[in-house]
CSV table of C-alpha atoms in Angstrom, one decimal:
chain,number,residue,atom,x,y,z
A,1,MET,CA,5.1,-73.0,-7.1
A,2,GLU,CA,6.0,-76.8,-6.7
A,3,THR,CA,5.1,-78.8,-3.5
A,4,PRO,CA,8.2,-79.4,-1.4
A,5,PHE,CA,9.2,-83.1,-0.6
A,6,PHE,CA,9.6,-82.1,3.0
A,7,SER,CA,10.1,-79.0,5.2
A,8,ILE,CA,12.4,-78.3,8.1
A,9,SER,CA,11.1,-76.2,11.0
A,10,LEU,CA,13.8,-74.3,12.8
A,11,SER,CA,12.9,-73.7,16.4
A,12,ALA,CA,14.2,-70.6,18.2
A,13,GLY,CA,14.4,-72.6,21.4
A,14,LYS,CA,17.0,-75.0,22.6
A,15,MET,CA,17.8,-78.2,20.8
A,16,SER,CA,19.6,-81.1,22.2
A,17,GLN,CA,22.8,-82.4,21.0
A,18,LYS,CA,21.1,-85.3,19.2
A,19,GLU,CA,18.5,-83.1,17.5
A,20,SER,CA,21.2,-80.7,16.6
A,21,GLU,CA,23.2,-83.6,14.8
A,22,CYS,CA,20.3,-84.9,13.2
A,23,ARG,CA,19.2,-81.2,11.9
A,24,LYS,CA,23.1,-80.7,10.4
A,25,LYS,CA,22.8,-84.2,8.8
A,26,ILE,CA,19.3,-83.3,7.2
A,27,VAL,CA,20.6,-79.9,6.0
A,28,LYS,CA,23.9,-81.3,4.4
A,29,ASN,CA,21.9,-83.8,2.4
A,30,VAL,CA,19.3,-81.4,1.4
A,31,HIS,CA,22.1,-79.3,0.1
A,32,PHE,CA,24.0,-82.2,-1.6
A,33,PHE,CA,20.7,-83.2,-3.6
A,34,ARG,CA,19.9,-79.7,-4.5
A,35,ALA,CA,23.3,-79.4,-5.9
A,36,MET,CA,22.8,-82.3,-7.7
A,37,CYS,CA,19.2,-81.6,-9.1
A,38,TYR,CA,19.6,-77.9,-9.3
A,39,ASN,CA,17.9,-77.9,-12.7
A,40,ARG,CA,15.8,-80.7,-13.6
A,41,LYS,CA,15.3,-79.6,-17.0
A,42,THR,CA,19.2,-79.3,-17.4
A,43,ILE,CA,20.5,-82.6,-16.5
A,44,GLU,CA,18.9,-86.1,-16.9
A,45,TYR,CA,20.8,-89.4,-15.9
A,46,THR,CA,20.2,-92.4,-18.4
A,47,ARG,CA,22.1,-95.7,-17.8
A,48,GLY,CA,24.4,-93.9,-15.2
A,49,ASP,CA,25.6,-91.1,-17.9
A,50,CYS,CA,25.0,-87.6,-17.5
A,51,MET,CA,23.3,-86.2,-20.2
A,52,ILE,CA,22.8,-82.4,-20.9
A,53,LYS,CA,19.1,-81.1,-21.3
A,54,LYS,CA,18.1,-77.6,-22.0
A,55,GLU,CA,14.5,-76.8,-22.7
A,56,MET,CA,15.5,-73.6,-24.8
A,57,ILE,CA,18.9,-72.4,-26.1
A,58,ALA,CA,19.6,-69.1,-28.0
A,59,MET,CA,21.8,-68.7,-31.1
A,60,LEU,CA,22.8,-65.3,-31.3
A,61,LEU,CA,24.0,-63.9,-34.9
A,62,ALA,CA,26.6,-61.5,-34.3
A,63,GLY,CA,29.1,-61.7,-37.3
A,64,GLY,CA,27.5,-59.0,-39.7
A,65,GLN,CA,29.8,-56.1,-40.8
A,66,GLY,CA,27.3,-53.4,-40.8
A,67,SER,CA,28.4,-51.6,-43.8
A,68,ARG,CA,25.7,-49.0,-43.8
A,69,LEU,CA,27.4,-47.7,-40.5
A,70,GLY,CA,30.3,-46.7,-42.7
A,71,VAL,CA,33.5,-45.9,-40.7
A,72,LEU,CA,32.1,-47.0,-37.2
A,73,THR,CA,32.3,-50.7,-38.5
A,74,ALA,CA,35.7,-50.4,-40.5
A,75,LYS,CA,37.3,-52.1,-37.6
A,76,VAL,CA,34.6,-53.5,-35.4
A,77,ALA,CA,31.7,-55.8,-36.0
A,78,LYS,CA,28.3,-53.9,-35.6
A,79,PRO,CA,27.1,-55.8,-32.4
A,80,ALA,CA,30.2,-54.5,-30.8
A,81,VAL,CA,29.6,-50.8,-31.7
A,82,THR,CA,28.9,-48.6,-28.5
A,83,PHE,CA,25.5,-47.4,-27.6
A,84,GLY,CA,23.9,-45.1,-25.0
A,85,GLY,CA,27.4,-43.9,-23.8
A,86,LYS,CA,28.1,-47.1,-21.7
A,87,TYR,CA,26.8,-50.0,-23.5
A,88,ARG,CA,27.5,-52.1,-26.9
A,89,ILE,CA,24.7,-53.3,-28.9
A,90,ILE,CA,25.0,-57.0,-28.1
A,91,ASP,CA,24.3,-56.0,-24.5
A,92,PHE,CA,20.7,-55.9,-25.4
A,93,PRO,CA,19.9,-59.3,-26.7
A,94,LEU,CA,22.3,-60.8,-24.1
A,95,SER,CA,20.5,-59.2,-21.3
A,96,ASN,CA,17.1,-60.1,-22.7
A,97,CYS,CA,18.2,-63.8,-22.6
A,98,ILE,CA,19.4,-63.9,-18.9
A,99,ASN,CA,16.4,-61.9,-17.8
A,100,SER,CA,14.0,-64.3,-19.7
A,101,GLY,CA,15.8,-67.3,-18.1
A,102,VAL,CA,17.6,-68.5,-21.2
A,103,ASP,CA,21.2,-69.2,-19.9
A,104,THR,CA,22.7,-71.1,-22.8
A,105,VAL,CA,23.6,-68.5,-25.7
A,106,GLY,CA,26.0,-69.5,-28.7
A,107,VAL,CA,27.2,-66.1,-30.1
A,108,LEU,CA,28.3,-66.8,-33.7
A,109,THR,CA,31.1,-64.3,-34.8
A,110,GLN,CA,32.8,-63.8,-38.1
A,111,TYR,CA,33.5,-60.1,-39.2
A,112,GLN,CA,36.2,-58.4,-37.0
A,113,PRO,CA,35.4,-60.4,-33.8
A,114,LEU,CA,38.2,-59.3,-31.4
A,115,ARG,CA,36.5,-56.4,-29.7
A,116,LEU,CA,33.3,-58.5,-29.5
A,117,ASN,CA,35.3,-61.6,-28.2
A,118,THR,CA,37.0,-59.2,-25.5
A,119,HIS,CA,33.7,-57.6,-24.4
A,120,ILE,CA,31.8,-60.9,-24.0
A,121,GLY,CA,34.7,-62.7,-22.1
A,122,ILE,CA,33.2,-65.9,-20.4
A,123,GLY,CA,29.8,-64.0,-19.9
A,124,ILE,CA,30.3,-62.9,-16.2
A,125,PRO,CA,28.3,-59.2,-16.6
A,126,TRP,CA,25.2,-61.3,-17.9
A,127,ASP,CA,25.6,-64.0,-15.4
A,128,LEU,CA,26.2,-66.4,-18.2
A,129,ASP,CA,29.7,-68.0,-16.6
A,130,ARG,CA,28.1,-71.5,-16.4
A,131,ASN,CA,29.5,-74.9,-16.2
A,132,VAL,CA,26.5,-76.1,-17.9
A,133,GLY,CA,25.5,-73.7,-20.9
A,134,GLY,CA,26.4,-70.2,-20.3
A,135,VAL,CA,28.0,-68.0,-23.2
A,136,SER,CA,30.1,-69.7,-25.9
A,137,ILE,CA,31.7,-68.0,-29.0
A,138,LEU,CA,31.3,-69.7,-32.1
A,139,PRO,CA,33.5,-68.5,-35.0
A,140,PRO,CA,33.7,-70.5,-38.6
A,141,TYR,CA,36.3,-73.1,-38.2
A,142,GLU,CA,38.4,-75.6,-40.4
A,143,LYS,CA,36.7,-78.9,-41.0
A,144,LYS,CA,37.9,-82.1,-42.9
A,145,THR,CA,35.9,-81.3,-45.8
A,146,ASN,CA,34.0,-78.3,-47.2
A,147,THR,CA,35.5,-75.5,-45.0
A,148,GLU,CA,33.8,-72.3,-45.3
A,149,TRP,CA,32.8,-69.1,-43.9
A,150,TYR,CA,29.4,-68.3,-42.8
A,151,THR,CA,27.6,-67.7,-45.8
A,152,GLY,CA,24.1,-66.9,-44.7
A,153,THR,CA,22.2,-66.7,-41.3
A,154,ALA,CA,20.8,-70.3,-41.5
A,155,ASN,CA,24.2,-71.6,-42.9
A,156,ALA,CA,25.8,-70.2,-40.0
A,157,ILE,CA,23.3,-72.0,-37.6
A,158,TYR,CA,23.8,-75.1,-39.7
A,159,GLN,CA,27.7,-75.1,-39.2
A,160,ASN,CA,27.0,-75.2,-35.5
A,161,MET,CA,24.8,-78.2,-35.4
A,162,ALA,CA,27.0,-80.2,-33.2
A,163,TYR,CA,27.0,-77.2,-30.6
A,164,MET,CA,23.1,-77.3,-30.3
A,165,GLU,CA,22.9,-81.0,-30.2
A,166,THR,CA,25.1,-80.9,-27.1
A,167,PHE,CA,22.2,-79.5,-25.2
A,168,ASN,CA,19.5,-81.7,-26.6
A,169,PRO,CA,17.1,-78.7,-26.7
A,170,ASP,CA,13.3,-78.7,-27.2
A,171,TYR,CA,13.3,-75.4,-28.7
A,172,VAL,CA,15.9,-73.1,-30.2
A,173,LEU,CA,15.8,-69.2,-30.1
A,174,ILE,CA,17.4,-67.5,-33.2
A,175,LEU,CA,18.3,-63.8,-32.7
A,176,GLY,CA,20.3,-61.0,-34.2
A,177,GLY,CA,23.0,-59.3,-32.4
A,178,ASP,CA,22.1,-55.6,-33.8
A,179,HIS,CA,18.8,-54.4,-32.3
A,180,ILE,CA,17.9,-52.2,-29.4
A,181,TYR,CA,14.9,-53.7,-27.4
A,182,LYS,CA,13.6,-55.5,-24.5
A,183,MET,CA,11.8,-58.6,-24.9
A,184,ASP,CA,10.7,-61.4,-22.6
A,185,TYR,CA,11.6,-64.6,-24.7
A,186,GLU,CA,9.9,-66.9,-22.0
A,187,VAL,CA,6.3,-65.1,-22.9
A,188,MET,CA,7.1,-65.8,-26.7
A,189,LEU,CA,8.0,-69.3,-25.8
A,190,ASP,CA,4.8,-69.6,-23.9
A,191,PHE,CA,2.9,-68.6,-27.2
A,192,HIS,CA,4.6,-71.0,-29.3
A,193,LYS,CA,3.7,-73.7,-27.0
A,194,ALA,CA,0.1,-72.7,-26.6
A,195,ASN,CA,-0.4,-72.6,-30.5
A,196,LYS,CA,1.6,-75.9,-30.8
A,197,ALA,CA,3.7,-74.1,-33.4
A,198,ASP,CA,6.5,-75.4,-35.2
A,199,VAL,CA,8.0,-72.0,-35.8
A,200,THR,CA,7.0,-68.7,-34.1
A,201,LEU,CA,8.4,-65.5,-35.6
A,202,ALA,CA,8.3,-62.2,-33.6
A,203,CYS,CA,6.6,-59.6,-35.7
A,204,MET,CA,5.8,-55.9,-35.1
A,205,PRO,CA,3.1,-53.7,-36.5
A,206,VAL,CA,4.7,-50.8,-38.4
A,207,PRO,CA,2.9,-47.9,-40.1
A,208,TRP,CA,1.2,-49.0,-43.4
A,209,GLU,CA,3.2,-46.3,-45.5
A,210,GLU,CA,6.3,-48.1,-44.2
A,211,ALA,CA,5.5,-51.5,-44.5
A,212,SER,CA,7.0,-51.9,-48.1
A,213,ARG,CA,10.5,-51.6,-46.5
A,214,PHE,CA,10.2,-54.8,-44.4
A,215,GLY,CA,9.9,-58.3,-44.8
A,216,LEU,CA,6.2,-58.9,-43.8
A,217,ALA,CA,4.0,-61.9,-42.5
A,218,ILE,CA,0.6,-62.4,-43.6
A,219,THR,CA,-1.6,-64.2,-41.0
A,220,ASP,CA,-5.1,-65.6,-40.6
A,221,GLU,CA,-7.4,-64.5,-37.6
A,222,THR,CA,-5.6,-67.0,-35.1
A,223,GLY,CA,-2.2,-65.6,-35.8
A,224,ARG,CA,-1.1,-68.5,-38.1
A,225,ILE,CA,1.1,-67.3,-41.1
A,226,THR,CA,-0.3,-67.9,-44.5
A,227,ASP,CA,2.1,-66.2,-46.7
A,228,PHE,CA,5.2,-64.0,-46.5
A,229,GLU,CA,6.0,-61.0,-48.7
A,230,GLU,CA,9.5,-59.2,-49.0
A,231,LYS,CA,9.5,-55.6,-49.3
A,232,PRO,CA,6.3,-55.5,-51.5
A,233,GLU,CA,5.3,-52.3,-53.6
A,234,LYS,CA,1.6,-53.0,-52.3
A,235,PRO,CA,1.7,-54.8,-48.9
A,236,LYS,CA,-1.1,-56.9,-47.7
A,237,SER,CA,0.0,-56.8,-44.1
A,238,ASN,CA,1.9,-54.5,-41.8
A,239,LEU,CA,3.3,-57.2,-39.6
A,240,ALA,CA,7.1,-56.7,-39.9
A,241,SER,CA,9.6,-59.6,-39.1
A,242,MET,CA,12.0,-58.7,-36.4
A,243,GLY,CA,14.4,-61.3,-37.1
A,244,ILE,CA,13.7,-63.1,-33.9
A,245,TYR,CA,12.4,-66.9,-34.2
A,246,ILE,CA,11.7,-69.7,-31.9
A,247,PHE,CA,11.9,-73.1,-33.7
A,248,SER,CA,10.9,-76.6,-32.3
A,249,TRP,CA,14.2,-78.1,-32.5
A,250,PRO,CA,13.3,-81.2,-34.7
A,251,VAL,CA,11.7,-79.0,-37.2
A,252,LEU,CA,14.8,-76.6,-37.4
A,253,LYS,CA,17.1,-79.7,-37.6
A,254,GLU,CA,15.3,-81.2,-40.7
A,255,ALA,CA,15.0,-77.8,-42.4
A,256,LEU,CA,19.0,-77.1,-41.9
A,257,ILE,CA,19.9,-80.7,-43.0
A,258,ALA,CA,17.5,-80.7,-46.2
A,259,LEU,CA,18.7,-77.1,-47.2
A,260,ARG,CA,22.6,-77.5,-46.2
A,261,GLU,CA,23.5,-77.3,-49.9
A,262,GLN,CA,21.5,-74.0,-50.6
A,263,SER,CA,23.9,-71.3,-51.5
A,264,GLY,CA,23.8,-68.5,-48.9
A,265,CYS,CA,21.1,-70.2,-47.0
A,266,ASP,CA,18.9,-67.8,-45.1
A,267,PHE,CA,16.1,-67.8,-42.8
A,268,GLY,CA,13.9,-65.5,-44.3
A,269,LYS,CA,14.4,-66.6,-48.0
A,270,HIS,CA,14.7,-70.2,-47.5
A,271,ILE,CA,14.2,-71.9,-44.2
A,272,LEU,CA,10.7,-70.0,-43.4
A,273,PRO,CA,9.4,-70.9,-47.1
A,274,TYR,CA,10.7,-74.3,-46.9
A,275,CYS,CA,8.8,-74.8,-43.5
A,276,ARG,CA,5.5,-73.4,-44.9
A,277,GLU,CA,5.6,-75.3,-48.0
A,278,LYS,CA,5.8,-78.6,-45.7
A,279,GLY,CA,2.6,-77.4,-43.9
A,280,GLN,CA,4.5,-76.7,-40.7
A,281,ARG,CA,2.7,-74.6,-38.3
A,282,LEU,CA,4.2,-71.1,-38.5
A,283,PHE,CA,2.6,-68.2,-36.1
A,284,ALA,CA,3.4,-64.6,-35.6
A,285,TYR,CA,4.0,-63.5,-32.0
A,286,GLU,CA,3.0,-59.9,-32.2
A,287,TYR,CA,5.3,-57.4,-30.3
A,288,ASN,CA,4.2,-54.1,-29.3
A,289,GLY,CA,7.3,-52.6,-27.3
A,290,TYR,CA,10.1,-50.5,-28.5
A,291,TRP,CA,12.4,-52.0,-31.0
A,292,LYS,CA,15.3,-50.3,-33.3
A,293,ASP,CA,17.2,-51.5,-36.1
A,294,VAL,CA,20.2,-49.5,-35.6
A,295,GLY,CA,21.7,-50.7,-39.3
A,296,THR,CA,21.9,-47.1,-40.5
A,297,LEU,CA,23.8,-44.0,-39.1
A,298,GLY,CA,20.4,-42.2,-39.1
A,299,SER,CA,18.6,-44.8,-37.0
A,300,TYR,CA,21.9,-45.1,-34.7
A,301,TRP,CA,21.9,-41.5,-34.2
A,302,GLU,CA,18.1,-41.4,-33.6
A,303,ALA,CA,18.0,-44.1,-31.2
A,304,ASN,CA,20.8,-42.6,-29.0
A,305,MET,CA,18.9,-39.3,-28.9
A,306,GLU,CA,15.6,-40.9,-27.9
A,307,LEU,CA,17.5,-42.0,-24.8
A,308,ILE,CA,17.5,-38.4,-23.5
A,309,ASP,CA,13.9,-37.6,-24.4
A,310,ILE,CA,12.2,-36.0,-21.3
A,311,ILE,CA,10.1,-39.2,-21.1
A,312,PRO,CA,12.5,-41.7,-23.0
A,313,GLU,CA,10.7,-44.1,-25.2
A,314,PHE,CA,13.2,-46.5,-24.5
A,315,ASN,CA,14.0,-46.6,-20.6
A,316,LEU,CA,17.3,-47.7,-19.4
A,317,TYR,CA,16.7,-47.2,-15.9
A,318,GLU,CA,14.0,-49.7,-15.0
A,319,GLU,CA,15.0,-52.1,-12.2
A,320,PHE,CA,12.9,-55.0,-13.3
A,321,TRP,CA,14.6,-55.5,-16.9
A,322,LYS,CA,18.2,-54.5,-16.5
A,323,ILE,CA,20.4,-54.1,-19.3
A,324,TYR,CA,23.9,-55.5,-18.4
A,325,THR,CA,27.5,-54.7,-19.4
A,326,LYS,CA,31.2,-55.2,-19.0
A,327,GLY,CA,32.0,-52.4,-16.7
A,328,ASP,CA,35.3,-50.6,-16.7
A,329,ILE,CA,37.2,-49.6,-13.7
A,330,ILE,CA,37.4,-46.0,-14.0
A,331,PRO,CA,37.2,-42.7,-12.0
A,332,PRO,CA,33.9,-40.7,-11.8
A,333,GLN,CA,32.8,-37.8,-13.9
A,334,TYR,CA,34.1,-34.3,-13.5
A,335,VAL,CA,32.1,-31.3,-14.4
A,336,ALA,CA,34.2,-27.9,-13.9
A,337,ALA,CA,32.3,-24.8,-12.1
A,338,ASP,CA,31.8,-23.0,-15.5
A,339,ALA,CA,30.8,-25.9,-17.5
A,340,VAL,CA,27.4,-26.5,-18.9
A,341,VAL,CA,25.7,-29.8,-19.2
A,342,ASP,CA,22.0,-29.9,-20.4
A,343,ARG,CA,19.8,-33.0,-21.2
A,344,SER,CA,22.7,-35.4,-22.0
A,345,ILE,CA,24.1,-38.7,-20.8
A,346,ILE,CA,27.6,-38.4,-19.4
A,347,GLY,CA,29.8,-41.5,-19.0
A,348,GLU,CA,32.0,-42.4,-16.3
A,349,GLY,CA,35.6,-40.9,-16.0
A,350,THR,CA,34.5,-38.0,-18.3
A,351,GLU,CA,35.8,-34.4,-17.9
A,352,ILE,CA,33.5,-31.7,-19.0
A,353,TYR,CA,35.2,-28.0,-19.0
A,354,GLY,CA,33.1,-26.8,-22.1
A,355,GLU,CA,29.2,-27.1,-22.9
A,356,VAL,CA,27.3,-30.2,-23.7
A,357,HIS,CA,23.7,-30.0,-24.9
A,358,ASN,CA,21.2,-32.9,-26.1
A,359,SER,CA,24.3,-35.3,-26.5
A,360,VAL,CA,25.5,-38.9,-25.4
A,361,ILE,CA,28.9,-38.7,-24.2
A,362,GLY,CA,30.8,-41.9,-23.6
A,363,ALA,CA,33.3,-43.0,-20.8
A,364,GLY,CA,36.6,-41.3,-20.3
A,365,VAL,CA,35.8,-38.4,-22.9
A,366,THR,CA,37.4,-34.9,-22.4
A,367,VAL,CA,35.7,-31.9,-23.5
A,368,LYS,CA,38.0,-29.1,-23.3
A,369,LYS,CA,37.3,-25.4,-22.3
A,370,GLY,CA,35.2,-23.2,-24.4
A,371,ALA,CA,33.9,-26.4,-26.8
A,372,VAL,CA,30.3,-26.7,-27.4
A,373,ILE,CA,28.8,-30.0,-28.2
A,374,ARG,CA,25.1,-30.2,-29.5
A,375,ASP,CA,23.0,-33.1,-30.8
A,376,SER,CA,25.9,-35.5,-31.0
A,377,ILE,CA,27.3,-38.8,-29.9
A,378,ILE,CA,31.0,-39.0,-28.7
A,379,MET,CA,32.3,-42.2,-27.9
A,380,LYS,CA,34.8,-43.4,-25.1
A,381,GLN,CA,38.2,-42.0,-24.7
A,382,SER,CA,38.0,-39.2,-27.3
A,383,VAL,CA,39.4,-35.8,-26.8
A,384,ILE,CA,37.2,-32.6,-27.9
A,385,GLY,CA,39.7,-29.6,-28.1
A,386,GLU,CA,39.3,-26.0,-26.8
A,387,ASN,CA,36.8,-23.8,-28.5
A,388,ASP,CA,35.4,-26.7,-30.8
A,389,VAL,CA,31.9,-26.4,-32.1
A,390,ILE,CA,30.5,-30.0,-32.7
A,391,ASP,CA,26.9,-30.1,-34.2
A,392,LYS,CA,25.2,-33.4,-35.0
A,393,ALA,CA,28.2,-35.6,-35.1
A,394,ILE,CA,28.9,-39.3,-34.4
A,395,ILE,CA,32.7,-39.5,-33.4
A,396,ALA,CA,34.0,-42.9,-32.7
A,397,GLU,CA,36.4,-44.1,-29.9
A,398,ASN,CA,39.7,-42.8,-29.2
A,399,VAL,CA,39.4,-39.6,-31.6
A,400,THR,CA,41.5,-36.5,-31.1
A,401,VAL,CA,40.2,-33.3,-32.4
A,402,GLY,CA,42.2,-30.3,-32.2
A,403,ASP,CA,41.2,-26.8,-31.2
A,404,ASN,CA,38.9,-24.4,-32.9
A,405,VAL,CA,37.5,-27.0,-34.9
A,406,VAL,CA,33.7,-26.5,-36.3
A,407,MET,CA,31.8,-29.6,-37.5
A,408,GLY,CA,28.2,-29.5,-39.1
A,409,ILE,CA,28.7,-26.6,-41.3
A,410,GLY,CA,27.2,-26.0,-44.7
A,411,GLU,CA,24.5,-27.1,-47.1
A,412,ASP,CA,23.2,-30.6,-46.6
A,413,THR,CA,24.8,-31.8,-49.6
A,414,PRO,CA,24.7,-35.7,-50.7
A,415,ASN,CA,27.9,-37.5,-50.0
A,416,ARG,CA,29.6,-38.2,-53.4
A,417,GLU,CA,30.9,-41.4,-52.5
A,418,LYS,CA,28.4,-43.2,-50.4
A,419,PRO,CA,25.1,-41.1,-50.5
A,420,ASN,CA,23.1,-44.0,-48.9
A,421,VAL,CA,25.5,-44.3,-45.8
A,422,TYR,CA,26.8,-40.8,-45.1
A,423,SER,CA,23.6,-38.9,-45.0
A,424,PHE,CA,21.1,-37.5,-42.4
A,425,GLY,CA,23.0,-34.3,-42.0
A,426,LEU,CA,25.6,-36.0,-39.8
A,427,VAL,CA,29.4,-35.7,-39.6
A,428,THR,CA,30.9,-39.4,-39.0
A,429,VAL,CA,34.4,-39.9,-37.6
A,430,GLY,CA,35.9,-43.2,-37.4
A,431,GLU,CA,37.9,-44.5,-34.5
A,432,ASN,CA,41.6,-43.3,-33.8
A,433,THR,CA,41.0,-40.6,-36.2
A,434,VAL,CA,43.3,-37.2,-35.5
A,435,ILE,CA,41.6,-34.0,-36.9
A,436,PRO,CA,44.0,-31.1,-36.7
A,437,SER,CA,43.1,-27.6,-35.2
A,438,ASN,CA,41.4,-24.6,-37.0
A,439,VAL,CA,39.5,-26.8,-39.6
A,440,LYS,CA,36.0,-26.7,-40.7
A,441,ILE,CA,33.9,-30.0,-41.8
A,442,GLY,CA,30.5,-29.9,-43.6
A,443,LYS,CA,27.4,-32.2,-43.4
A,444,ASN,CA,27.2,-35.9,-44.8
A,445,THR,CA,31.0,-36.2,-44.3
A,446,ALA,CA,33.1,-38.9,-43.1
A,447,VAL,CA,36.6,-38.7,-41.7
A,448,VAL,CA,38.9,-41.5,-40.8
A,449,GLY,CA,42.8,-41.6,-40.1
A,450,GLU,CA,45.4,-39.3,-39.1
A,451,THR,CA,44.4,-36.2,-40.9
A,452,VAL,CA,46.9,-33.1,-41.4
A,453,PRO,CA,46.0,-29.4,-42.3
A,454,GLU,CA,47.1,-30.0,-45.8
A,455,ASP,CA,44.0,-32.6,-46.1
A,456,TYR,CA,41.5,-29.6,-45.8
A,457,PRO,CA,41.7,-27.2,-48.9
A,458,GLY,CA,41.3,-23.9,-47.5
A,459,GLY,CA,40.9,-25.4,-44.1
A,460,VAL,CA,37.6,-26.8,-44.9
A,461,LEU,CA,36.0,-30.3,-45.7
A,462,GLU,CA,33.2,-29.4,-47.7
A,463,SER,CA,29.7,-31.1,-47.3
A,464,GLY,CA,29.3,-34.5,-48.9
A,465,GLU,CA,33.0,-35.2,-48.9
A,466,THR,CA,34.8,-38.2,-47.5
A,467,LEU,CA,38.4,-38.1,-46.2
A,468,ASN,CA,40.1,-41.6,-45.7
A,469,LYS,CA,43.7,-41.6,-44.7
A,470,GLU,CA,43.5,-45.3,-43.7
A,471,GLY,CA,43.2,-46.6,-47.2
A,472,GLU,CA,40.6,-49.4,-46.2
A,473,THR,CA,37.0,-49.6,-47.3
A,474,GLU,CA,34.7,-48.1,-44.8
C-alpha cells in the first residue's frame, strides 16, 4: 500500500469552531484532489491538456456467427447465446475483465449484433459505465476509402486502431467472446512483465491424445515460444492456445500496420508468426483452471450439464469471483406441490408443474402438469406442454411445445444435412419455434419455425432429420 501524503485524525472529543472549520476545508480539498487524481495511471496532464492513459485495455472479439451451434445462432451472435439458465456467454469475459481491474473494454460486433448490444448496454451490470474507459460497442463502419467488414480477428483489431490509440495503453488484451472460464488477467499481465515479453499467449495443457485438435505452442524451459503447430498429426507439444493474448502496444501496433493488406488477417495465422519471425519475445502463460470452448452443440450441452454436478467443476457460486449479468425484473420461481425437481438449475419466474431432472431451465419457463424433462437445456420464456417427455434436448428462447410431445426417441442416426453440427444424440429447437401437440421427434434433429402436424409424417420427425420452416440457413 502506498504511503499517504498526510492523515487526518478525527477526535471523538469536542472541537472548537476554528478547528471544525479547518477540518472541513481539509476534507473538502482532500476530496477535490482525490476526484482529480483518482487514477494516476488513467490521466496525465501535459501542457495543460488532459490525455487519457490506461495501462491495459481489452479488445473483445464478439462478432462470430457460431455456425456449429446451428439453429441456436440463426438470429443471434454466439456470445449472446444463453448459458447456465441466467447468463449469456459474453458475461464471462466481461466479468473477468472487471474482476481483474481492466475497466476499458472494446466489444467488436458484426454478426446479428442486436441482442448482444441490448444485453451489454452501457455496461452497468459489470461496473463498466465509466466516463473514462468503460465498455464501447465497436461495429464495422463506413470509411472514406476501403470500407469493409471485419475479415479476420486481427483485421477487426486493426480497423479499431483509433479507438485503442485514444487510451494510449501500455498493453492490449485480446479476448474471444465465446468461452466459459474464470481468469485473472492481472496475473497474466504480471507474467508478461516479469518475462519482458512482447507477446504472451494464454495456453492450457490438454491430453496428448487430443492435442492434434488444437493450435499448439512449443516452448523452451523458460516458457518462451519457439514454434507453433496448427492441428498437427503428430504433436510436439500439448500446450493449446486459448485465443487470449497480451501484446505490448508498440509491438501490436507495428504488426497490425505491417500486415494491414493481408487478406483475412488473423492472429494465429499471421500476427503471431510475424512477431516470432522478427525475433520478438513470445511467451506461453500456462493456465490450469476450467476453460470450455462452447463452439459445438455437444460442448455447449456438456458445459451446462457440468454446472449441476454434485461438485461442479465450474462453480458459479464463488463470492470472490462473481459472474455478472443483466438482470430482468421478474417474479420468483413457483414449484407446484406435486411437482418434482431433481439436481437442476431453475431460473427466476419459472413455473414448474411437472418433473425436471438433471436439467438447466432458464427464466420465465413454464413446465406444465405431467411433463417430464431430463438432461435438457430449456431457455427463457419457453413453454413445455402437458404430458410432454423431453430427453436430451436444447430448446432455445420463446419456444412453444404442444401437449403429448416426445423428444429424443429412436436410434442415434447421423443428421442427413449437417452431421457435424446436429450430433451428440441431441434434439435442437430454434428460438420462436412452435411444435404442435401429439408429435414425436428423434435424435440428432433440428426444428425451427412455426411447424404444423402435417410437417411430421405419421406424427414423427425421424432421427437425423431437419425441419426448417423459416427458409434461412441455420
